[in-house]
Amino acid sequence: MPTFLLLNSGIMWPSVAAGNLDLLSLTIFVILTIVVGAVLLILSELLGPRRRDPEKETIYECGVPLLDSAREPFTVKFHLVAILFILFDIETVFLLPYAVVYKKLGIVGLAEMGVFLLILAGGLVYLWKRGALEWD
Amino acid sequence: MSDSGSPLMDVFFAILRAVVIFAAVLQVVPALVYFERRLAAWIQDRIGPNQVGPVGLLQPLADVIKLAFKEDLTPEGVDKWIYRLGPALVYAPAILAFTVIPVGMDLQVASFDVGVIFLLTIGSFSVYGLAFGGWASNNKYSLLGGLRASAQMISYEVALGLSVIAILMTAETVDLNSIIRQQWAAGTLGLLQWNIFQQPLAAGIFLVAAFAETNRLPFDLAECEAELVGGFHTEYTGLKFAMFFMGEYVAMITMSALMVTMFLGGWSLPWVEIPTTPGVGDIALSIGIFMSKLIVLLFFYIWVRWTLPRFRYDQLMGIGWKVFIPLSLLNLGLTALSGVLGWNWLIPLPW
């Protein structure tokens, strides 16, 4: 139930306690962000003058006449980086819960994480050796 | 969080918090632009903006008005909706990420149990904005700029995330206010309790990765005027360009604020006792402390920008993957070892 309805009911106060209030201010913050963003985009279209000109609407590539479209295949290196990123980022996410409880898990947890990290570091070394990290 | 007793007042304060923090962050941007231009002028031994208003203070306002009344050009062949979405997707994540930052004692827009994770998640959405803007422009330079920016950001995000995890291990919590409380100790020696001294390696990695994440010099390969015209925002004019600009500055503020929180003790100072039941004065003081630390870091950001030259792209990616990721993995391993086995000499220096 939205918070403003709870305000009038008068009987459900406990559910408006701290946690929900945080949610309320977050919601307002998100709404503000969206509204300001949309207003800026719309104002941008409305405020300025409109003097259309085919010459002006060409793509700016240093004043040289366009050779072809920019919708072309680009180097596969960028895809490789993206795939590697997913691998390592998932590992980061996997480490997050461990970070909070690592003292409670003690030696056993340390050993398990150590094995995990070693496998991962091994992967990094392998990538390095195969030249996946070279950029040329 | 203010416990005024009356639920209605609590709701009012919750709304006020959101509105005031939102407005404040947006207001800091023009101030920061002015600050940067004056500092740049000072560093380069020239005058800088000094004509509009007293000592040029109204210059950012003049810039905003100028940008607002520029013609909104949509070049031919662009993908219209993605072209419009680009700037919005750079600006929105940057400011949304600020919601979990404690700007004063237990004072933030929203406190979750997962503060840092929320910030990292939302913050990384701006990659989409850069990639969309670059791709939709139908300009080869923009495309290259957008691709470079996204590859750079995701590469450094791994190192950033790993150094954050080291901090979480030191603090054993994900709540930013608890991380600040854990960094507090009385007296001048209490300074050593700050994570910048407890986790020097993580602090260094985070600092560099933060520069790369916000596309600031020496890592502004995405824009790189000399080779890519303006990078992903070459084809943008008027307020759409202003939104990219705003996104960059807000991201810089958010990153600095996160650094203050995680490494520099946030809103606390070792010489000031943290009260258990804070009054209005205590909260105002804590906001002041936070702001001063933030200004120092922002000054550092600008100082670096106007001092260092730009990296080459292959060097940038090489450093990211071959230096910072192994280093942060090593730091993580050392932190875990020293925490579990109690060998405190592994990470911290002799104390």
Coordinates of C-alpha atoms in Angstrom, one line a residue:
Chain A
M1 CA 0.0 0.0 0.0
P2 CA 1.4 3.4 -0.9
T3 CA 2.6 5.4 2.1
F4 CA 0.2 8.3 1.5
L5 CA -2.7 6.0 2.1
L6 CA -1.2 4.8 5.3
L7 CA -1.1 8.3 6.5
N8 CA -4.8 8.6 6.6
S9 CA -5.6 5.2 8.0
G10 CA -3.9 6.0 11.4
I11 CA -3.8 2.4 12.4
M12 CA -0.9 1.0 10.4
W13 CA 1.8 3.2 11.7
P14 CA 4.4 0.5 12.5
S15 CA 4.7 -0.3 8.7
V16 CA 5.7 3.3 8.0
A17 CA 8.7 2.8 10.3
A18 CA 12.3 3.5 9.3
G19 CA 12.7 1.0 6.5
N20 CA 9.6 2.2 4.6
L21 CA 10.6 5.8 5.1
D22 CA 13.9 5.1 3.3
L23 CA 11.9 3.6 0.5
L24 CA 9.7 6.7 0.4
S25 CA 12.7 9.1 0.1
L26 CA 14.3 6.9 -2.4
T27 CA 11.1 6.8 -4.5
I28 CA 11.0 10.6 -4.4
F29 CA 14.6 10.9 -5.4
V30 CA 14.1 8.5 -8.3
I31 CA 11.0 10.5 -9.4
L32 CA 13.0 13.8 -9.2
T33 CA 15.8 12.3 -11.3
I34 CA 13.4 11.1 -14.0
V35 CA 11.5 14.3 -14.1
V36 CA 14.6 16.5 -14.2
G37 CA 16.1 14.3 -16.9
A38 CA 12.9 14.3 -19.0
V39 CA 12.4 18.1 -18.6
L40 CA 16.0 18.7 -19.7
L41 CA 15.5 16.5 -22.8
I42 CA 12.2 18.2 -23.7
L43 CA 13.5 21.7 -23.1
S44 CA 16.4 20.9 -25.3
E45 CA 14.0 20.3 -28.2
L46 CA 11.7 23.2 -27.4
L47 CA 14.0 26.2 -26.4
G48 CA 16.5 26.4 -29.2
P49 CA 15.9 27.9 -32.7
R50 CA 15.1 25.5 -35.5
R51 CA 16.8 26.4 -38.7
R52 CA 17.1 23.2 -40.7
D53 CA 19.7 22.9 -43.3
P54 CA 20.9 19.7 -45.0
E55 CA 24.5 20.8 -44.7
K56 CA 24.2 21.3 -41.0
E57 CA 22.6 17.9 -40.4
T58 CA 25.5 15.9 -41.9
I59 CA 27.7 14.0 -39.5
Y60 CA 30.7 15.8 -38.3
E61 CA 33.8 13.9 -39.2
C62 CA 36.4 16.6 -39.3
G63 CA 34.7 18.3 -42.3
V64 CA 35.7 15.5 -44.7
P65 CA 32.8 14.2 -46.8
L66 CA 31.3 11.0 -45.4
L67 CA 32.7 7.9 -47.0
D68 CA 30.3 5.3 -45.6
S69 CA 28.0 4.6 -42.6
A70 CA 29.3 4.1 -39.1
R71 CA 27.2 1.0 -38.7
E72 CA 30.1 -1.3 -39.6
P73 CA 31.8 -4.2 -37.8
F74 CA 34.4 -3.0 -35.3
T75 CA 37.4 -4.8 -33.8
V76 CA 36.5 -8.0 -31.9
K77 CA 38.8 -6.9 -29.1
F78 CA 36.0 -5.0 -27.5
H79 CA 33.9 -8.2 -27.3
L80 CA 36.7 -10.0 -25.7
V81 CA 37.0 -7.4 -23.1
A82 CA 33.3 -7.6 -22.4
I83 CA 33.4 -11.4 -22.0
L84 CA 36.4 -11.2 -19.7
F85 CA 34.6 -8.5 -17.7
I86 CA 31.6 -10.7 -17.1
L87 CA 33.8 -13.5 -15.9
F88 CA 35.7 -11.3 -13.4
D89 CA 32.7 -9.3 -12.3
I90 CA 30.7 -12.4 -11.4
E91 CA 33.7 -13.4 -9.3
T92 CA 33.5 -10.1 -7.6
V93 CA 29.8 -10.6 -6.8
F94 CA 30.6 -14.1 -5.5
L95 CA 33.2 -12.6 -3.1
L96 CA 30.8 -10.0 -1.7
P97 CA 29.0 -12.3 0.8
Y98 CA 32.3 -13.9 1.8
A99 CA 33.7 -10.5 2.6
V100 CA 31.2 -9.9 5.4
V101 CA 31.4 -13.2 7.2
Y102 CA 35.0 -14.3 6.4
K103 CA 36.1 -14.1 10.1
K104 CA 33.3 -16.4 11.1
L105 CA 34.2 -18.9 8.4
G106 CA 37.7 -19.1 9.7
I107 CA 40.4 -21.3 8.2
V108 CA 38.0 -23.5 6.2
G109 CA 36.4 -20.6 4.4
L110 CA 39.8 -19.1 3.8
A111 CA 41.0 -22.3 2.2
E112 CA 37.9 -22.6 0.0
M113 CA 38.2 -18.9 -1.1
G114 CA 41.9 -19.4 -1.6
V115 CA 41.2 -22.3 -4.0
F116 CA 38.6 -20.2 -5.8
L117 CA 41.0 -17.2 -6.1
L118 CA 43.8 -19.4 -7.3
I119 CA 41.8 -20.9 -10.1
L120 CA 40.8 -17.4 -11.1
A121 CA 44.3 -16.1 -10.9
G122 CA 45.3 -19.1 -13.0
G123 CA 42.7 -18.0 -15.6
L124 CA 44.2 -14.6 -15.6
V125 CA 47.7 -15.9 -16.1
Y126 CA 46.4 -18.1 -18.9
L127 CA 44.7 -15.2 -20.7
W128 CA 47.9 -13.2 -20.3
K129 CA 50.0 -15.9 -21.8
R130 CA 47.6 -16.4 -24.7
G131 CA 47.9 -12.7 -25.4
A132 CA 44.3 -11.9 -24.8
L133 CA 45.3 -8.8 -22.8
E134 CA 47.6 -7.4 -25.5
W135 CA 46.0 -4.5 -27.3
D136 CA 47.5 -3.9 -30.7
Chain B
M1 CA 17.7 9.6 11.0
S2 CA 15.6 12.0 12.9
D3 CA 13.2 10.6 15.4
S4 CA 10.9 13.5 15.9
G5 CA 8.3 11.3 17.6
S6 CA 5.5 12.3 15.3
P7 CA 5.1 10.0 12.3
L8 CA 3.9 12.8 10.1
M9 CA 7.1 14.7 10.8
D10 CA 9.1 11.6 10.0
V11 CA 7.4 11.4 6.6
F12 CA 8.0 15.1 6.1
F13 CA 11.7 14.7 6.9
A14 CA 12.0 11.7 4.6
I15 CA 10.7 13.8 1.7
L16 CA 12.7 16.8 2.7
R17 CA 15.9 14.7 2.8
A18 CA 15.4 13.4 -0.8
V19 CA 14.6 16.9 -2.2
V20 CA 17.4 18.7 -0.4
I21 CA 20.1 16.2 -1.3
F22 CA 18.9 16.0 -4.9
A23 CA 19.0 19.8 -5.2
A24 CA 22.3 20.1 -3.4
V25 CA 24.0 17.6 -5.7
L26 CA 22.7 19.4 -8.8
Q27 CA 23.8 22.7 -7.4
V28 CA 27.3 21.5 -6.7
V29 CA 27.8 20.8 -10.4
P30 CA 27.9 24.5 -11.6
A31 CA 30.0 25.4 -8.6
L32 CA 32.4 22.6 -9.4
V33 CA 32.6 23.7 -13.0
Y34 CA 33.5 27.2 -11.9
F35 CA 36.0 25.9 -9.4
E36 CA 37.6 23.8 -12.0
R37 CA 37.9 26.6 -14.5
R38 CA 39.4 29.0 -12.0
L39 CA 41.8 26.3 -10.8
A40 CA 42.8 25.3 -14.3
A41 CA 43.5 29.0 -15.1
W42 CA 45.6 29.3 -11.9
I43 CA 47.5 26.1 -12.7
Q44 CA 48.1 27.3 -16.3
D45 CA 49.0 30.8 -15.2
R46 CA 46.1 32.6 -17.0
I47 CA 43.1 34.5 -15.7
G48 CA 40.1 32.3 -16.3
P49 CA 36.4 33.3 -16.2
N50 CA 36.2 36.7 -14.4
Q51 CA 33.7 38.8 -16.5
V52 CA 30.2 37.5 -15.6
G53 CA 29.3 38.6 -12.2
P54 CA 31.7 39.3 -9.3
V55 CA 35.0 37.4 -10.0
G56 CA 33.1 35.4 -12.7
L57 CA 30.8 33.7 -10.3
L58 CA 27.9 33.8 -12.6
Q59 CA 29.8 32.2 -15.5
P60 CA 28.2 28.7 -15.0
L61 CA 24.7 30.3 -15.1
A62 CA 25.6 32.1 -18.3
D63 CA 26.9 28.8 -19.7
V64 CA 23.6 27.0 -18.8
I65 CA 21.5 29.7 -20.5
K66 CA 23.7 29.6 -23.6
L67 CA 23.4 25.8 -23.8
A68 CA 19.7 25.9 -23.3
F69 CA 19.1 28.2 -26.2
K70 CA 21.4 26.4 -28.6
E71 CA 19.7 24.7 -31.6
D72 CA 19.0 21.0 -30.8
L73 CA 20.6 19.3 -33.8
T74 CA 19.7 15.8 -34.7
P75 CA 22.0 14.8 -37.5
E76 CA 20.7 12.6 -40.3
G77 CA 21.0 8.8 -39.9
V78 CA 21.0 8.8 -36.1
D79 CA 18.9 6.3 -34.2
K80 CA 16.6 9.0 -32.7
W81 CA 15.4 7.3 -29.5
I82 CA 18.7 5.8 -28.5
Y83 CA 20.3 9.1 -29.3
R84 CA 18.0 10.8 -26.8
L85 CA 18.4 8.1 -24.2
G86 CA 22.2 8.3 -24.2
P87 CA 22.6 11.6 -22.2
A88 CA 19.8 10.6 -19.8
L89 CA 21.5 7.3 -19.1
V90 CA 24.7 9.0 -18.2
Y91 CA 23.2 11.5 -15.9
A92 CA 20.6 9.4 -14.1
P93 CA 22.8 6.6 -12.8
A94 CA 25.4 9.1 -11.6
I95 CA 23.0 10.9 -9.4
L96 CA 21.0 7.9 -8.3
A97 CA 24.2 6.3 -7.0
F98 CA 24.5 9.2 -4.6
T99 CA 21.4 8.1 -2.7
V100 CA 23.3 5.8 -0.4
I101 CA 26.1 8.1 0.5
P102 CA 25.9 9.3 4.1
V103 CA 26.4 13.1 3.8
G104 CA 26.1 13.6 7.5
M105 CA 25.7 11.5 10.6
D106 CA 23.3 8.7 9.6
L107 CA 22.0 11.1 7.1
Q108 CA 21.4 9.8 3.5
V109 CA 18.5 9.6 1.2
A110 CA 18.0 5.9 1.8
S111 CA 20.0 3.4 3.9
F112 CA 19.9 -0.2 2.8
D113 CA 21.7 -3.1 4.3
V114 CA 23.6 -3.3 1.0
G115 CA 24.7 0.3 0.5
V116 CA 27.9 -0.2 -1.4
I117 CA 26.5 -2.9 -3.7
F118 CA 23.6 -0.7 -4.6
L119 CA 26.0 2.1 -5.4
L120 CA 28.2 0.0 -7.6
T121 CA 25.2 -1.6 -9.4
I122 CA 23.5 1.7 -10.2
G123 CA 26.8 3.5 -11.0
S124 CA 27.8 1.0 -13.6
F125 CA 24.6 1.7 -15.6
S126 CA 26.3 4.8 -17.1
V127 CA 28.3 2.5 -19.4
Y128 CA 25.0 2.1 -21.3
G129 CA 24.7 5.8 -21.7
L130 CA 28.2 6.2 -23.2
A131 CA 27.8 3.2 -25.5
F132 CA 24.3 4.2 -26.6
G133 CA 25.3 7.8 -27.3
G134 CA 28.4 6.7 -29.2
W135 CA 26.6 4.1 -31.3
A136 CA 23.4 6.1 -32.0
S137 CA 25.3 9.1 -33.4
N138 CA 26.1 7.3 -36.6
N139 CA 29.6 8.9 -36.4
K140 CA 32.7 6.8 -36.6
Y141 CA 34.5 8.9 -34.0
S142 CA 31.6 8.8 -31.7
L143 CA 31.3 5.0 -32.1
L144 CA 35.0 4.6 -31.3
G145 CA 34.7 7.0 -28.3
G146 CA 31.7 5.1 -27.0
L147 CA 33.4 1.7 -27.4
R148 CA 36.6 2.9 -25.8
A149 CA 34.7 4.4 -22.9
S150 CA 32.7 1.2 -22.2
A151 CA 35.7 -1.1 -22.5
Q152 CA 37.7 1.1 -20.2
M153 CA 34.9 1.4 -17.6
I154 CA 34.2 -2.3 -17.4
S155 CA 37.9 -3.1 -17.2
Y156 CA 38.5 -0.8 -14.3
E157 CA 35.3 -1.8 -12.6
V158 CA 36.7 -5.2 -11.8
A159 CA 39.7 -3.7 -9.9
L160 CA 37.3 -1.2 -8.3
G161 CA 35.0 -3.9 -7.1
L162 CA 37.8 -6.0 -5.7
S163 CA 39.3 -3.1 -3.8
V164 CA 35.8 -2.3 -2.4
I165 CA 35.6 -6.0 -1.2
A166 CA 38.9 -5.5 0.7
I167 CA 37.3 -2.6 2.5
L168 CA 34.2 -4.6 3.3
M169 CA 36.4 -7.3 4.8
T170 CA 38.2 -4.8 7.0
A171 CA 34.8 -3.4 8.2
E172 CA 32.9 -6.7 8.1
T173 CA 29.8 -4.9 7.1
V174 CA 28.2 -3.5 3.9
D175 CA 26.5 -0.6 5.6
L176 CA 28.3 2.7 4.8
N177 CA 27.5 4.3 8.2
S178 CA 29.0 1.3 10.0
I179 CA 32.1 1.5 7.8
I180 CA 32.5 5.1 8.9
R181 CA 32.0 4.2 12.6
Q182 CA 34.5 1.4 12.3
Q183 CA 37.1 3.9 11.1
W184 CA 36.8 6.1 14.1
A185 CA 39.2 6.1 17.0
A186 CA 39.9 8.8 19.5
G187 CA 42.8 11.2 19.4
T188 CA 45.3 12.1 16.7
L189 CA 46.5 8.5 16.4
G190 CA 42.9 7.6 15.6
L191 CA 43.7 8.9 12.1
L192 CA 45.5 5.7 11.5
Q193 CA 42.2 3.9 11.8
W194 CA 41.1 5.4 8.5
N195 CA 41.0 2.8 5.8
I196 CA 43.5 4.8 3.7
F197 CA 46.1 3.7 6.3
Q198 CA 44.5 0.4 7.1
Q199 CA 44.2 -0.6 3.4
P200 CA 46.7 1.6 1.5
L201 CA 46.8 -0.7 -1.5
A202 CA 43.0 -0.8 -1.9
A203 CA 42.9 3.0 -1.5
G204 CA 45.4 3.4 -4.3
I205 CA 43.7 1.0 -6.6
F206 CA 40.3 2.6 -5.9
L207 CA 41.6 6.1 -6.6
V208 CA 43.0 5.2 -10.0
A209 CA 40.0 3.1 -10.9
A210 CA 37.7 6.0 -9.9
F211 CA 39.6 8.2 -12.3
A212 CA 39.1 5.7 -15.1
E213 CA 35.4 5.1 -14.2
T214 CA 34.6 8.8 -14.5
N215 CA 36.6 9.2 -17.8
R216 CA 38.7 11.9 -16.3
L217 CA 42.2 12.7 -17.4
P218 CA 44.6 10.9 -17.4
F219 CA 42.1 8.4 -18.5
D220 CA 39.8 10.4 -20.7
L221 CA 40.5 8.3 -23.8
A222 CA 36.8 8.3 -24.6
E223 CA 36.9 12.0 -25.5
C224 CA 40.5 12.4 -26.5
E225 CA 40.0 15.6 -28.6
A226 CA 43.2 15.1 -30.5
E227 CA 42.1 11.9 -32.2
L228 CA 38.3 11.6 -31.7
V229 CA 37.0 15.2 -32.0
G230 CA 34.8 14.9 -28.9
G231 CA 34.3 11.2 -28.7
F232 CA 30.8 9.9 -27.9
H233 CA 29.3 13.4 -27.5
T234 CA 30.6 14.9 -30.8
E235 CA 27.1 15.0 -32.4
Y236 CA 25.3 16.4 -29.3
T237 CA 24.3 20.0 -28.9
G238 CA 22.5 22.2 -26.3
L239 CA 21.1 20.7 -23.2
K240 CA 21.7 17.1 -24.4
F241 CA 25.4 17.9 -24.4
A242 CA 24.9 19.6 -21.0
M243 CA 23.5 16.4 -19.6
F244 CA 26.6 14.4 -20.6
F245 CA 28.7 17.1 -19.0
M246 CA 26.5 17.0 -15.8
G247 CA 26.7 13.2 -15.7
E248 CA 30.5 13.4 -15.8
Y249 CA 30.6 15.9 -12.9
V250 CA 28.0 14.2 -10.8
A251 CA 29.9 10.9 -11.3
M252 CA 33.0 12.7 -10.1
I253 CA 31.2 14.0 -7.0
T254 CA 29.7 10.5 -6.2
M255 CA 33.1 8.8 -6.6
S256 CA 34.8 11.3 -4.4
A257 CA 32.0 11.0 -1.8
L258 CA 32.4 7.3 -1.8
M259 CA 36.1 7.6 -1.4
V260 CA 35.6 10.0 1.5
T261 CA 33.2 7.5 3.1
M262 CA 35.3 4.4 2.6
F263 CA 38.8 5.6 3.1
L264 CA 38.8 9.0 4.8
G265 CA 36.4 8.4 7.7
G266 CA 33.4 10.0 6.0
W267 CA 31.6 12.4 8.3
S268 CA 33.7 11.6 11.4
L269 CA 36.9 13.1 12.6
P270 CA 39.1 11.4 15.3
W271 CA 39.1 14.6 17.4
V272 CA 35.3 14.7 17.5
E273 CA 33.4 12.2 19.6
I274 CA 30.5 10.4 17.8
P275 CA 27.5 11.1 20.0
T276 CA 24.9 8.3 20.4
T277 CA 22.0 10.7 20.4
P278 CA 23.0 13.4 17.9
G279 CA 21.4 16.9 18.1
V280 CA 21.0 19.3 15.2
G281 CA 24.4 20.8 15.9
D282 CA 26.2 17.4 15.7
I283 CA 24.5 16.6 12.4
A284 CA 25.4 20.1 11.0
L285 CA 29.0 19.6 12.2
S286 CA 29.2 16.1 10.5
I287 CA 27.9 17.5 7.2
G288 CA 30.6 20.2 7.4
I289 CA 33.3 17.6 8.0
F290 CA 32.0 15.6 5.1
M291 CA 31.9 18.6 2.8
S292 CA 35.4 19.7 3.6
K293 CA 36.8 16.2 2.9
L294 CA 34.8 16.1 -0.3
I295 CA 36.3 19.5 -1.4
V296 CA 39.8 18.3 -0.8
L297 CA 39.2 15.2 -3.0
L298 CA 37.5 17.2 -5.8
F299 CA 40.5 19.6 -5.7
F300 CA 42.8 16.6 -6.1
Y301 CA 40.7 15.4 -9.1
I302 CA 41.0 18.8 -10.8
W303 CA 44.7 19.2 -9.9
V304 CA 45.5 15.8 -11.5
R305 CA 43.5 16.6 -14.6
W306 CA 45.4 19.8 -15.3
T307 CA 48.8 18.3 -14.5
L308 CA 49.1 14.9 -16.1
P309 CA 49.1 14.0 -19.8
R310 CA 46.8 11.4 -21.3
F311 CA 47.6 7.7 -21.5
R312 CA 47.7 5.7 -24.7
Y313 CA 44.8 3.3 -25.1
D314 CA 46.8 0.1 -25.1
Q315 CA 48.7 1.3 -22.0
L316 CA 45.4 2.1 -20.3
M317 CA 44.0 -1.4 -20.9
G318 CA 47.3 -3.0 -20.1
I319 CA 47.6 -1.3 -16.8
G320 CA 44.0 -2.1 -15.9
W321 CA 44.3 -5.9 -16.6
K322 CA 47.9 -6.6 -15.9
V323 CA 48.6 -4.4 -12.9
F324 CA 45.5 -3.4 -11.1
I325 CA 43.5 -6.6 -11.3
P326 CA 46.4 -8.8 -10.1
L327 CA 47.3 -6.3 -7.4
S328 CA 43.7 -6.1 -6.1
L329 CA 43.5 -9.9 -6.1
L330 CA 46.7 -10.0 -4.1
N331 CA 45.4 -7.4 -1.7
L332 CA 42.2 -9.4 -1.2
G333 CA 44.2 -12.5 -0.4
L334 CA 46.4 -10.7 2.0
T335 CA 43.4 -9.1 3.7
A336 CA 41.7 -12.5 4.1
L337 CA 44.9 -14.1 5.5
S338 CA 45.7 -11.3 7.9
G339 CA 42.0 -11.2 9.1
V340 CA 41.6 -14.9 9.6
L341 CA 45.1 -15.8 11.0
G342 CA 45.5 -12.5 12.9
W343 CA 48.7 -11.6 11.2
N344 CA 48.2 -7.9 11.3
W345 CA 51.5 -7.1 9.8
L346 CA 50.4 -8.4 6.4
I347 CA 48.3 -5.4 5.3
P348 CA 48.8 -2.6 7.8
L349 CA 52.2 -1.1 8.3
P350 CA 53.9 -1.7 11.7
W351 CA 51.2 -0.5 14.0

